[in-house]
Amino acid sequence: MNSFERVYARLERRQRLLHGLSALSGTLLITLGLTAIALIVSVFVSPISPVWWLGGNLVLASLAFVWGWFRPLDMTSTIFRADRNAHCDEKLITLYELSLGQGPKEFLPLLVSRLETLRLDLSTALPITERWRWLGVLALALLCAGMTSVVPPGGFLWGALSESTVSTRPSQSAPISQQEARTAELLQTPPTAIAEKLPALRSRLEQARAALAQNPNDARARAILHQLQEEIRQEQNRLLNPPLDEQAPPPAAEKSSDDASLVEDPAGDVRTDRPPQGQSALDRLMQALRELQGQAQGLSPEEMQKLLEQLQQENPEAVSIAQRALQTAQNDEEFSKRLEEALKNLEARRDLHQQLEQLQREAQSALSQPEPPQTARSQTPGSPDESAQPSQEGTQDSQETDSEESPEGARQENARPSGGRGQAPLDPEAVKDLPDLSQLRERTRSTSVPAPQEENLEILFEIVSIGLPQNPDTPGQPTLVQIDYQKVEALIDALEIPVELREAVRQYFLSLARR
Amino acid sequence: MITEKQIRDLQAKFHALVEEIRSVIIGHDEVIQQTLIGLLCGEHLLLEGVPGLGKTLLVRTLGKALGLKFARIQFTPDLMPADIIGTRILIEDEAGRRHFEFAPGPIFAHLVLADEINRATPKTQSALLEAMQERTITVSGETYPLEEPFMVLATQNPIELEGTYPLPEAQIDRFFFKILVRPPSLDQLEQIIDRHGSGQSALAIKHVLSREDILEAQRLVASWPIASPLRRYVARLVDATQPTSENAPGLVKQYVEYGASPRAALALVRGAKAHAFLSGEVHTRIADIHAVFYPSLIHRVIRNFRGEAEGVPVDKILQEIFHHVRPE
């Protein structure tokens, strides 16, 4: 192989490389552009896995490079360009054509001998052009990488390469952000609105208790107490949790009673037969911080880091608070001071929480007072329940007058779905059409939720439906509903009503009471 | 088979020839080189310049250095064709018999200096130009070939137009190059005074090249390699001189009536080859094309009325073409 053949081979490889790179950059420009558009669109639809777009781009780019490499070459123009760029004075192109037999062959050895002294710099002879293309490719690649790290929350391009990481990222990132938000919330002084609200809550509790003392069957007082309990529960949650209502609760499988998290039961159901979970967790957190405060004295940064790592599993929130304090503290004293401030805030929260807890207990005890047996007849006239308790026998004079003056009016009145507020005695003709009450009771039992306490159910749903007319011409379907609201609360807890539906059930009965 | 040694020897001889001429002609290196290119291509040259610049001296020196037969024809209005090509004269032998015998004119030389060619009548000019083209002379039905190498170097004075017969464009095109002989610089003028001031300008010129060497060099140059992209570049350059061409620059479209002929392209290629030979290379370069670009085209681009009226020089138009058309 003479010197020209070597030069020729190098030039050919270089040109193929340039063709390949040109095809590669062109393809990447198009595919990355499309990828960027797709990633932008995916913000509104669903994230595209980096594995797919990165892999797709790489495959297409590889194919383009191979295609470019094997593209037919115009070696005449290639060598002429190299000749001009490398200032070879057209030796290469003349040699090339002479080697192809174009021209007097006797000049070939003369030129080859002159070429041996020539040092050809390929990067000068055939430089990589289209730099703007590569800049475009770089810009698009950065855009796509940026989009990828933005679209799935908290994710990064390379960290998300494995499927497993991709699939678990959202569930992992959410608790981290929750914990950070909760830590930030806990380190603040408790909201003054809660402390200001405490006297008002107590006042309402006392009023409800007084009403219940006078009349244990006072449904309104009970409703007020239930409402109070709910409000107290919300305030307790506000004390312990950051405002993360829009976030989904963590999966049930991940929860346990020993969880150090301060998040209470999602339904806010605080049981009175065990210590409040949030309060104990607050105590544990404060205890951990105090221990950390004591242990951190005189520790080097590395030792401190080790200590925090050990504590991470045990109490991640304490670690989070400590790390925040470390970030802002310059020395041990400042660190201790920051922890002290955090502890003060936590103590203030715990005190408020305890006061709310006390209110909660008092409300619960008021609600659980025994009540005398009651019937619909024994209700005190003019009591708040009277409006909600339909009078089966129509004791009010005005109602009697109305019904006497207009029997048809009584019939229409009975037809109201509210179930007989101010009803006159039932028309004997209409009563004939009503189904037997005992049958209705039987039917109610058979259609209700199977419960172990059928007697209570009976009390609860003493619904007298003066029923479905046998005769289609009957204009009204008077329905009497008689509910013992005192029993409702206990039964809601006793029955197998799903926790998240209890409030709905309670509200339903309260709405009946208002009528 | 040509060997490098042969090429080297010939190139060395021509280098010596240049040096020999330069020993007499001060300055005018470009003119000397272009003259030698014409010689190597076996073509005829038109030298244009004011009197006294050394045109005749150059040709005479060249003739002596080459050892070739040299003839000078001073063109005048009353010069007849027969004065150039020769004529048949009546000869009476010893027996008293008379016959016509051809007496060759001064054109039967290797190097012919046609001094102030534009002073002769067109009839005489055309006789010379025909001989230049055909390289044969026909008198009374008999054809007499001109011996190779045959080269006419015509001169013309650009400033004296009265009483002259400017060469028509078609005839000017037959000259390979038009060489502009410019006045010497101050230093060169000083050297001329110093060397020729005594009035005894003895031409002690050595004979450095034989006729065979010249013919050999001409054959070698004719086969000199030139790559196809360079040939294409030449074609594009010549094409750009045509005002109707898409590649023509604005000045050409504006001021040119007729562009260069294909003969110009041939002159460019052959001139470039000869230039490469004289430069010591064994192949043709773009630089060689550039070196012969102006003398090849300057007399072949004909300006239109507007160009002449506005006094746009042909050099400027050629410069525009040169910068407009780049090798690709």
PDB file of C-alpha atoms in Angstrom, chain B residues 240 247-256 317 320 324:
ATOM      1  CA  ALA B 240     -18.876  33.458 -16.081  1.00  0.00           C
ATOM      2  CA  ASN B 247     -23.005  32.334 -13.191  1.00  0.00           C
ATOM      3  CA  ALA B 248     -21.958  35.712 -14.549  1.00  0.00           C
ATOM      4  CA  PRO B 249     -21.416  38.419 -11.954  1.00  0.00           C
ATOM      5  CA  GLY B 250     -23.191  41.742 -12.189  1.00  0.00           C
ATOM      6  CA  LEU B 251     -20.372  43.618 -13.887  1.00  0.00           C
ATOM      7  CA  VAL B 252     -20.279  41.077 -16.707  1.00  0.00           C
ATOM      8  CA  LYS B 253     -24.005  41.299 -17.263  1.00  0.00           C
ATOM      9  CA  GLN B 254     -23.806  45.039 -17.222  1.00  0.00           C
ATOM     10  CA  TYR B 255     -20.747  45.852 -19.263  1.00  0.00           C
ATOM     11  CA  VAL B 256     -19.819  42.854 -21.385  1.00  0.00           C
ATOM     12  CA  ILE B 317     -14.504  42.888 -14.838  1.00  0.00           C
ATOM     13  CA  GLU B 320     -15.053  40.508 -10.387  1.00  0.00           C
ATOM     14  CA  HIS B 324     -17.190  35.513  -7.935  1.00  0.00           C
TER      15      HIS B 324
END
